[in-house]
Amino acid sequence: MENESADSSVPTVRVGIINPHCPPVFSSIPNTLEAKQAVVGGDLECWALEGHVGIFCNEEGRLRGLPYNRRITLEDGAMEGFVGPLLLLGVDEATGDIESLTEADIARWTQRLLHPAAPEIKAHTH
């Protein structure tokens, strides 16, 4: 009996991968801790953005001297800078489970992250 590929049994999620000084790239990755860690290059730190969208970054990025990527202006006006590769994805607000970005998320964030020379993401306030 042939072994089934491990990838076929693991669900995938649609994510945005944002490398320093580059526009975002949207693709699917396995919905595993290892796949997410591979994108950011280490242990994960999660930041909620708006609605169900969150950013994962490398928890030790600053300590490791990773290059500057983007900054975010939080709803309270505080700013937080991010270093190293970022992973943009959906997070179910009720359960905390990872979910795919929607087409609307991709359209909105493509515009917001398109210009790495102006590295600011402003959280939408209602």
PDB file of C-alpha atoms in Angstrom:
ATOM      1  CA  MET A   1       0.000   0.000   0.000  1.00  0.00           C
ATOM      2  CA  GLU A   2       1.374   3.432  -0.954  1.00  0.00           C
ATOM      3  CA  ASN A   3       1.756   6.111   1.666  1.00  0.00           C
ATOM      4  CA  GLU A   4      -0.550   9.050   1.192  1.00  0.00           C
ATOM      5  CA  SER A   5       1.172  12.423   0.983  1.00  0.00           C
ATOM      6  CA  ALA A   6       1.089  14.260   4.314  1.00  0.00           C
ATOM      7  CA  ASP A   7       0.126  17.468   2.474  1.00  0.00           C
ATOM      8  CA  SER A   8      -3.124  15.955   1.171  1.00  0.00           C
ATOM      9  CA  SER A   9      -4.481  15.436   4.687  1.00  0.00           C
ATOM     10  CA  VAL A  10      -3.580  18.906   6.009  1.00  0.00           C
ATOM     11  CA  PRO A  11      -5.982  21.736   5.177  1.00  0.00           C
ATOM     12  CA  THR A  12      -4.547  24.878   3.633  1.00  0.00           C
ATOM     13  CA  VAL A  13      -5.321  28.524   4.341  1.00  0.00           C
ATOM     14  CA  ARG A  14      -5.105  31.560   2.059  1.00  0.00           C
ATOM     15  CA  VAL A  15      -2.598  34.025   3.530  1.00  0.00           C
ATOM     16  CA  GLY A  16      -0.620  37.118   2.685  1.00  0.00           C
ATOM     17  CA  ILE A  17       3.165  36.922   2.894  1.00  0.00           C
ATOM     18  CA  ILE A  18       4.790  40.317   3.345  1.00  0.00           C
ATOM     19  CA  ASN A  19       8.554  40.452   3.089  1.00  0.00           C
ATOM     20  CA  PRO A  20      10.529  43.611   3.926  1.00  0.00           C
ATOM     21  CA  HIS A  21      10.639  46.131   1.053  1.00  0.00           C
ATOM     22  CA  CYS A  22       8.263  44.022  -1.081  1.00  0.00           C
ATOM     23  CA  PRO A  23       4.581  44.140  -1.952  1.00  0.00           C
ATOM     24  CA  PRO A  24       2.435  41.382  -0.440  1.00  0.00           C
ATOM     25  CA  VAL A  25       2.086  37.986  -2.076  1.00  0.00           C
ATOM     26  CA  PHE A  26      -1.109  36.008  -1.484  1.00  0.00           C
ATOM     27  CA  SER A  27      -1.003  32.217  -1.586  1.00  0.00           C
ATOM     28  CA  SER A  28      -2.077  29.084   0.260  1.00  0.00           C
ATOM     29  CA  ILE A  29       0.025  27.342   2.893  1.00  0.00           C
ATOM     30  CA  PRO A  30      -0.665  24.288   5.055  1.00  0.00           C
ATOM     31  CA  ASN A  31      -2.567  25.263   8.192  1.00  0.00           C
ATOM     32  CA  THR A  32       0.179  24.006  10.497  1.00  0.00           C
ATOM     33  CA  LEU A  33       2.345  25.671  13.101  1.00  0.00           C
ATOM     34  CA  GLU A  34       5.447  24.581  11.200  1.00  0.00           C
ATOM     35  CA  ALA A  35       4.301  26.189   7.935  1.00  0.00           C
ATOM     36  CA  LYS A  36       3.530  29.496   9.675  1.00  0.00           C
ATOM     37  CA  GLN A  37       6.869  29.441  11.502  1.00  0.00           C
ATOM     38  CA  ALA A  38       8.645  28.761   8.207  1.00  0.00           C
ATOM     39  CA  VAL A  39       7.165  31.938   6.704  1.00  0.00           C
ATOM     40  CA  VAL A  40       8.305  34.202   9.568  1.00  0.00           C
ATOM     41  CA  GLY A  41      11.507  32.298  10.281  1.00  0.00           C
ATOM     42  CA  GLY A  42      10.876  31.393  13.918  1.00  0.00           C
ATOM     43  CA  ASP A  43       8.438  31.453  16.809  1.00  0.00           C
ATOM     44  CA  LEU A  44       5.169  33.267  16.178  1.00  0.00           C
ATOM     45  CA  GLU A  45       3.804  36.439  17.717  1.00  0.00           C
ATOM     46  CA  CYS A  46       0.254  37.373  16.700  1.00  0.00           C
ATOM     47  CA  TRP A  47      -1.220  40.864  16.436  1.00  0.00           C
ATOM     48  CA  ALA A  48      -4.925  41.414  15.797  1.00  0.00           C
ATOM     49  CA  LEU A  49      -5.576  44.080  13.179  1.00  0.00           C
ATOM     50  CA  GLU A  50      -9.184  44.625  12.206  1.00  0.00           C
ATOM     51  CA  GLY A  51     -12.139  42.329  12.205  1.00  0.00           C
ATOM     52  CA  HIS A  52     -10.818  38.840  11.754  1.00  0.00           C
ATOM     53  CA  VAL A  53      -7.468  39.779  10.187  1.00  0.00           C
ATOM     54  CA  GLY A  54      -4.237  39.308  12.098  1.00  0.00           C
ATOM     55  CA  ILE A  55      -0.505  39.488  11.471  1.00  0.00           C
ATOM     56  CA  PHE A  56       1.999  36.907  12.611  1.00  0.00           C
ATOM     57  CA  CYS A  57       5.606  38.013  12.958  1.00  0.00           C
ATOM     58  CA  ASN A  58       8.808  36.507  14.322  1.00  0.00           C
ATOM     59  CA  GLU A  59       8.662  36.781  18.106  1.00  0.00           C
ATOM     60  CA  GLU A  60      12.436  37.313  18.307  1.00  0.00           C
ATOM     61  CA  GLY A  61      12.759  39.424  15.155  1.00  0.00           C
ATOM     62  CA  ARG A  62      14.155  42.492  16.893  1.00  0.00           C
ATOM     63  CA  LEU A  63      16.592  40.454  18.984  1.00  0.00           C
ATOM     64  CA  ARG A  64      17.808  38.710  15.836  1.00  0.00           C
ATOM     65  CA  GLY A  65      18.220  41.998  13.950  1.00  0.00           C
ATOM     66  CA  LEU A  66      15.715  41.205  11.197  1.00  0.00           C
ATOM     67  CA  PRO A  67      15.184  44.048   8.686  1.00  0.00           C
ATOM     68  CA  TYR A  68      12.420  46.598   9.175  1.00  0.00           C
ATOM     69  CA  ASN A  69       9.212  45.710   7.323  1.00  0.00           C
ATOM     70  CA  ARG A  70       6.135  47.812   8.157  1.00  0.00           C
ATOM     71  CA  ARG A  71       4.500  49.741  10.993  1.00  0.00           C
ATOM     72  CA  ILE A  72       0.929  49.718  12.165  1.00  0.00           C
ATOM     73  CA  THR A  73      -1.058  52.505  13.767  1.00  0.00           C
ATOM     74  CA  LEU A  74      -3.307  50.923  16.357  1.00  0.00           C
ATOM     75  CA  GLU A  75      -6.826  52.148  17.051  1.00  0.00           C
ATOM     76  CA  ASP A  76      -5.632  54.010  20.176  1.00  0.00           C
ATOM     77  CA  GLY A  77      -3.100  55.916  18.043  1.00  0.00           C
ATOM     78  CA  ALA A  78      -0.046  53.986  19.239  1.00  0.00           C
ATOM     79  CA  MET A  79       2.342  52.774  16.534  1.00  0.00           C
ATOM     80  CA  GLU A  80       4.086  49.422  16.385  1.00  0.00           C
ATOM     81  CA  GLY A  81       6.871  48.577  13.953  1.00  0.00           C
ATOM     82  CA  PHE A  82       7.337  45.115  12.499  1.00  0.00           C
ATOM     83  CA  VAL A  83      10.573  43.480  11.396  1.00  0.00           C
ATOM     84  CA  GLY A  84      11.216  40.443   9.254  1.00  0.00           C
ATOM     85  CA  PRO A  85       8.695  38.559   7.142  1.00  0.00           C
ATOM     86  CA  LEU A  86       5.036  38.929   8.110  1.00  0.00           C
ATOM     87  CA  LEU A  87       2.138  36.542   7.671  1.00  0.00           C
ATOM     88  CA  LEU A  88      -1.307  38.104   7.189  1.00  0.00           C
ATOM     89  CA  LEU A  89      -4.198  35.722   7.845  1.00  0.00           C
ATOM     90  CA  GLY A  90      -7.724  35.350   9.115  1.00  0.00           C
ATOM     91  CA  VAL A  91      -8.431  34.589  12.758  1.00  0.00           C
ATOM     92  CA  ASP A  92     -11.900  33.526  13.922  1.00  0.00           C
ATOM     93  CA  GLU A  93     -12.759  36.149  16.539  1.00  0.00           C
ATOM     94  CA  ALA A  94     -14.882  33.742  18.603  1.00  0.00           C
ATOM     95  CA  THR A  95     -12.566  30.716  18.668  1.00  0.00           C
ATOM     96  CA  GLY A  96      -9.122  32.051  17.780  1.00  0.00           C
ATOM     97  CA  ASP A  97      -8.856  29.448  15.001  1.00  0.00           C
ATOM     98  CA  ILE A  98      -6.873  30.319  11.881  1.00  0.00           C
ATOM     99  CA  GLU A  99      -8.949  30.833   8.741  1.00  0.00           C
ATOM    100  CA  SER A 100      -8.335  31.905   5.163  1.00  0.00           C
ATOM    101  CA  LEU A 101      -8.378  35.508   4.082  1.00  0.00           C
ATOM    102  CA  THR A 102     -11.479  36.341   2.065  1.00  0.00           C
ATOM    103  CA  GLU A 103     -11.350  37.891  -1.408  1.00  0.00           C
ATOM    104  CA  ALA A 104     -12.446  41.193   0.200  1.00  0.00           C
ATOM    105  CA  ASP A 105      -9.567  40.938   2.716  1.00  0.00           C
ATOM    106  CA  ILE A 106      -7.101  40.298  -0.098  1.00  0.00           C
ATOM    107  CA  ALA A 107      -8.358  43.271  -2.117  1.00  0.00           C
ATOM    108  CA  ARG A 108      -8.267  45.614   0.903  1.00  0.00           C
ATOM    109  CA  TRP A 109      -4.848  44.512   2.164  1.00  0.00           C
ATOM    110  CA  THR A 110      -3.281  44.435  -1.293  1.00  0.00           C
ATOM    111  CA  GLN A 111      -3.982  48.156  -1.511  1.00  0.00           C
ATOM    112  CA  ARG A 112      -2.876  48.871   2.053  1.00  0.00           C
ATOM    113  CA  LEU A 113       0.387  46.942   1.770  1.00  0.00           C
ATOM    114  CA  LEU A 114       1.210  47.649  -1.863  1.00  0.00           C
ATOM    115  CA  HIS A 115       3.745  50.402  -1.287  1.00  0.00           C
ATOM    116  CA  PRO A 116       6.558  49.203   0.977  1.00  0.00           C
ATOM    117  CA  ALA A 117       8.257  52.598   0.681  1.00  0.00           C
ATOM    118  CA  ALA A 118       5.387  54.039   2.752  1.00  0.00           C
ATOM    119  CA  PRO A 119       5.313  51.351   5.447  1.00  0.00           C
ATOM    120  CA  GLU A 120       2.218  52.207   7.410  1.00  0.00           C
ATOM    121  CA  ILE A 121      -0.885  50.176   8.068  1.00  0.00           C
ATOM    122  CA  LYS A 122      -3.646  52.167   9.742  1.00  0.00           C
ATOM    123  CA  ALA A 123      -6.178  50.212  11.747  1.00  0.00           C
ATOM    124  CA  HIS A 124      -9.701  51.230  10.747  1.00  0.00           C
ATOM    125  CA  THR A 125     -11.770  52.816  13.488  1.00  0.00           C
ATOM    126  CA  HIS A 126     -15.567  52.872  13.563  1.00  0.00           C
TER     127      HIS A 126
END
